mmCIF file of C-alpha atoms (C1' of nucleotides) in Angstrom:
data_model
loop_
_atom_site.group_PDB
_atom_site.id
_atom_site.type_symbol
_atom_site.label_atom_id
_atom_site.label_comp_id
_atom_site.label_asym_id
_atom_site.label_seq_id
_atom_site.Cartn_x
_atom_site.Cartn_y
_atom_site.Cartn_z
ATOM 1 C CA UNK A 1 -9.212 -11.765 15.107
ATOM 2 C CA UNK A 2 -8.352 -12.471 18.387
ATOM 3 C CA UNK A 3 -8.193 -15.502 20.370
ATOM 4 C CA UNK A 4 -9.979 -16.672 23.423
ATOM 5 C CA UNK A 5 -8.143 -14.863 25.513
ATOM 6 C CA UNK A 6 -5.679 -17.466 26.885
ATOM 7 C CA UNK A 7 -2.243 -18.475 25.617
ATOM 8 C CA UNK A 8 -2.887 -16.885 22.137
ATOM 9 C CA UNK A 9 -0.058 -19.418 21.005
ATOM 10 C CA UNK A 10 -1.897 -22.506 22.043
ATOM 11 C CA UNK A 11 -4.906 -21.716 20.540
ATOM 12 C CA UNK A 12 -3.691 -21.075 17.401
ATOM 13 C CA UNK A 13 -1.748 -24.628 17.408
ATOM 14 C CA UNK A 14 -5.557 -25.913 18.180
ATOM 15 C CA UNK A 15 -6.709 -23.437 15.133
ATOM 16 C CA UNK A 16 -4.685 -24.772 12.895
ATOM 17 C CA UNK A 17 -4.557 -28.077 13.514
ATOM 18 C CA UNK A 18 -8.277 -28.292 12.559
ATOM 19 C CA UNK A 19 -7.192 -26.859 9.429
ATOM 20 C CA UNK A 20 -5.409 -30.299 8.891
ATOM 21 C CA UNK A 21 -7.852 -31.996 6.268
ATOM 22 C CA UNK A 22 -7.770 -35.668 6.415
ATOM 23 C CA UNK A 23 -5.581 -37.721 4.189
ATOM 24 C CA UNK A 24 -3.016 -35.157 5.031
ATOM 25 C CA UNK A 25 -0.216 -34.369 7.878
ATOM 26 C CA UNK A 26 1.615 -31.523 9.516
ATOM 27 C CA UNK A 27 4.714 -31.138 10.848
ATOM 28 C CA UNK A 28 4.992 -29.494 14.378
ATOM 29 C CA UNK A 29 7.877 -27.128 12.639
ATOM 30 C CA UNK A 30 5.111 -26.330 10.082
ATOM 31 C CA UNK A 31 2.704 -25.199 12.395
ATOM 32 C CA UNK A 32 4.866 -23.307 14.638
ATOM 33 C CA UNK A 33 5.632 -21.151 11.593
ATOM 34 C CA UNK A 34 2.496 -20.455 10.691
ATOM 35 C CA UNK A 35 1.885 -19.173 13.876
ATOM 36 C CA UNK A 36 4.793 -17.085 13.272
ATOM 37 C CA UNK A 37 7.646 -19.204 15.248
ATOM 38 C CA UNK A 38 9.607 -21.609 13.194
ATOM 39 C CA UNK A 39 11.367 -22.518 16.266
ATOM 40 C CA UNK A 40 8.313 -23.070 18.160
ATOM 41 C CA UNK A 41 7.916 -26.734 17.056
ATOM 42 C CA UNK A 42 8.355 -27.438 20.964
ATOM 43 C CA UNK A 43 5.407 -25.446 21.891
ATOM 44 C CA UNK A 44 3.679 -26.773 19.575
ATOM 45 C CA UNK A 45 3.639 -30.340 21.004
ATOM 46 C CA UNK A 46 3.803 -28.707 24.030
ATOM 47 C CA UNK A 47 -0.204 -27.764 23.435
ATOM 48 C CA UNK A 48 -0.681 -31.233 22.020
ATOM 49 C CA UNK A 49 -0.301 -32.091 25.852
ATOM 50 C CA UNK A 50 -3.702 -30.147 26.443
ATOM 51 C CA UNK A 51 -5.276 -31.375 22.769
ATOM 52 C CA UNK A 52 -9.092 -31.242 22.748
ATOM 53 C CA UNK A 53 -10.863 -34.475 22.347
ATOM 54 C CA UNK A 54 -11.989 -32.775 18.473
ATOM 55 C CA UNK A 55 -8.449 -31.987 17.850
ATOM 56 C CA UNK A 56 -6.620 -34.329 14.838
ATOM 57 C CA UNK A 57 -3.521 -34.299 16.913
ATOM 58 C CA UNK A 58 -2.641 -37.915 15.188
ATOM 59 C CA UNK A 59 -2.142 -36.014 11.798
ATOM 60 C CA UNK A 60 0.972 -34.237 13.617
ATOM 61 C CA UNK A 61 4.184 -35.561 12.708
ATOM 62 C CA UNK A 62 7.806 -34.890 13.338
ATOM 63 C CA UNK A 63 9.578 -32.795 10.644
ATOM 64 C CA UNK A 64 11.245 -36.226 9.623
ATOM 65 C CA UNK A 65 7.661 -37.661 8.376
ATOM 66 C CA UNK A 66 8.344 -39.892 11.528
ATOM 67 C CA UNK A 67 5.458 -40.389 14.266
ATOM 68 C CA UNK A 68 6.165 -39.229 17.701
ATOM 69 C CA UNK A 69 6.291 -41.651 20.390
ATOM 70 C CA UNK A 70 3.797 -44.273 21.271
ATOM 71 C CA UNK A 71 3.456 -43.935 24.722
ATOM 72 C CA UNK A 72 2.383 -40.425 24.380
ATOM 73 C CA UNK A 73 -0.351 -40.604 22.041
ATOM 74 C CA UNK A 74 -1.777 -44.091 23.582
ATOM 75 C CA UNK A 75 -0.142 -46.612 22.011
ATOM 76 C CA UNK A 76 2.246 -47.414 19.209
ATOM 77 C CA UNK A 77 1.258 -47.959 15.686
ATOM 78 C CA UNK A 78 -1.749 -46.131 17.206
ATOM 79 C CA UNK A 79 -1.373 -42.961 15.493
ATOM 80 C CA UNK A 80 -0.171 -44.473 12.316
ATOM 81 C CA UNK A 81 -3.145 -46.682 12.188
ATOM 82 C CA UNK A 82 -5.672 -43.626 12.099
ATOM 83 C CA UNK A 83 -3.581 -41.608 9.520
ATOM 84 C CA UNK A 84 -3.320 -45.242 7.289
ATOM 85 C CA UNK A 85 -7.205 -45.155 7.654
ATOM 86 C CA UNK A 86 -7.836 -41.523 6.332
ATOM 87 C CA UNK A 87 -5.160 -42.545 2.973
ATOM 88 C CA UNK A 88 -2.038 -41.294 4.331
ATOM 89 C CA UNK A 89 1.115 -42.250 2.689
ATOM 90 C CA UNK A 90 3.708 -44.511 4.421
ATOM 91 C CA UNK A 91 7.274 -45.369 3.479
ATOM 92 C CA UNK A 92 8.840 -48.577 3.979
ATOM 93 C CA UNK A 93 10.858 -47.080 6.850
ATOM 94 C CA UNK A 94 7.315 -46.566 8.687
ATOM 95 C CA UNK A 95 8.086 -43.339 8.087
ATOM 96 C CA UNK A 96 5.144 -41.009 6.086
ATOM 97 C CA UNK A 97 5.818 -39.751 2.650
ATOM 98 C CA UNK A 98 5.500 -35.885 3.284
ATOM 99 C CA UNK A 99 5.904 -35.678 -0.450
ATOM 100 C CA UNK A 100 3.231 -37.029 -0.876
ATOM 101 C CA UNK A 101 0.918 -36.223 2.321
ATOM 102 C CA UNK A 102 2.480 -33.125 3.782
ATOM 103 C CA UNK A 103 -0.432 -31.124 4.357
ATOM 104 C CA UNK A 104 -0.160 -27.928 2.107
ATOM 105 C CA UNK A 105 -1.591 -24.661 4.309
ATOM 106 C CA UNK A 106 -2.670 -23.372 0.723
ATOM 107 C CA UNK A 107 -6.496 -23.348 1.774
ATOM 108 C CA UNK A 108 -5.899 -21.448 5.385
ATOM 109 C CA UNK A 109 -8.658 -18.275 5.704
ATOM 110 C CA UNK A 110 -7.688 -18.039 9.804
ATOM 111 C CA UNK A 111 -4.870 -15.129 9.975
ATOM 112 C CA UNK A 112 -3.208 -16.232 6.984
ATOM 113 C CA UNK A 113 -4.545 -14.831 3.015
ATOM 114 C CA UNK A 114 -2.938 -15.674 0.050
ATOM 115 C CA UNK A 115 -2.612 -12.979 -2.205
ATOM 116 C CA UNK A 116 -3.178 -13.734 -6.059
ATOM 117 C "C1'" DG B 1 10.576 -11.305 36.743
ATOM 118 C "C1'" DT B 2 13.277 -15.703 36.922
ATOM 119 C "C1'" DC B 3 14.172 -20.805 36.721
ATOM 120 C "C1'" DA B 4 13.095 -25.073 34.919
ATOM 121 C "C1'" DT B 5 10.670 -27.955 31.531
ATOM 122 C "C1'" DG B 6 9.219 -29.926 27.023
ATOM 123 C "C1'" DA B 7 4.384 -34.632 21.513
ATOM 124 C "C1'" DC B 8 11.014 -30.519 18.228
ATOM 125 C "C1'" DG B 9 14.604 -29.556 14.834
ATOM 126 C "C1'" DG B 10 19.014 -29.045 13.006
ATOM 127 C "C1'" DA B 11 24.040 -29.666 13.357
ATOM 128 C "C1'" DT B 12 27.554 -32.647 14.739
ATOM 129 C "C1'" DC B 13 30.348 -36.965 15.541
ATOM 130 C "C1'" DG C 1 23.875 -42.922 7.543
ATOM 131 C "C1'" DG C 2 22.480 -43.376 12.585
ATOM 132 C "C1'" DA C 3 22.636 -41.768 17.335
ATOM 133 C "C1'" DT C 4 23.470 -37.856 20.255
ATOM 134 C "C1'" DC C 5 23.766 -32.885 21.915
ATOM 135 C "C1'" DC C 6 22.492 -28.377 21.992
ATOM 136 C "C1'" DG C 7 19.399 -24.581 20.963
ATOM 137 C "C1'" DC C 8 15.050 -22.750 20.533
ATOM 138 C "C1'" DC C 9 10.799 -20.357 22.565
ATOM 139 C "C1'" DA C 10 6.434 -20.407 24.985
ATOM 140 C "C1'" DT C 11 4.260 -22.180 29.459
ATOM 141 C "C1'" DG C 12 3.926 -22.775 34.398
ATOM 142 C "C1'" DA C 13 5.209 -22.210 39.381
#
DNA sequence: GTCATGACGGATC
DNA sequence: GGATCCGCCATGA
């Protein structure tokens, strides 16, 4: 499988990112390692910058369960509202439950099989 | 090819 | 336990 040709990197953040179902959330740590660089995380917002208009970018969190800033997704509580809408699970710090909602790359069939 | 930057993450104080 | 600093790695000029 190969990507569209650009970035490779960015377009797999994009690809996966769709794989986020709703109810659920990612961590940008999380998807930089399944793209094969657990130290990525940066690059990973980095192509949030760029995020398609189709692109659940608002069920990416920080590897804290804690939403990024509000002035860089459009406005705070913004992003919090959307995932509160699709079910997601919020501590009383404001902080979400990845216990709970940390989306579980179990059901991936891009670049990534499970074997058994 | 090199320098500087960045929606992060972990260690430290 | 909270705030801060550094490191990381891909992207762009």
């Amino acid at each position: 499988m190969k990507q569209a040709g650009m970035s490779g990197f960015r377009q797999g953040v994009y690809r996966i990112v769709r794989q986020i179902p709703a109810g659920k959330v990612a961590t940008y740590g999380q998807i930089a390692f399944l793209l094969g660089s657990p130290r990525a995380a940066r690059i990973v917002g980095a192509a949030m910058q760029a995020a398609p208009e189709g692109l659940p970018c608002h069920r990416v969190l920080y590897g804290d369960g804690s939403l990024c800033r509000g002035e860089i997704f459009g406005g705070e509580g913004c992003q919090r509202q959307l995932l509160e809408q699709e079910g997601v699970c919020f501590c009383p710090d404001g902080r979400v439950d990845l216990k709970q909602c940390l989306w579980q790359p179990e059901q991936i069939e891009s670049g990534f099989e499970k074997k058994g």
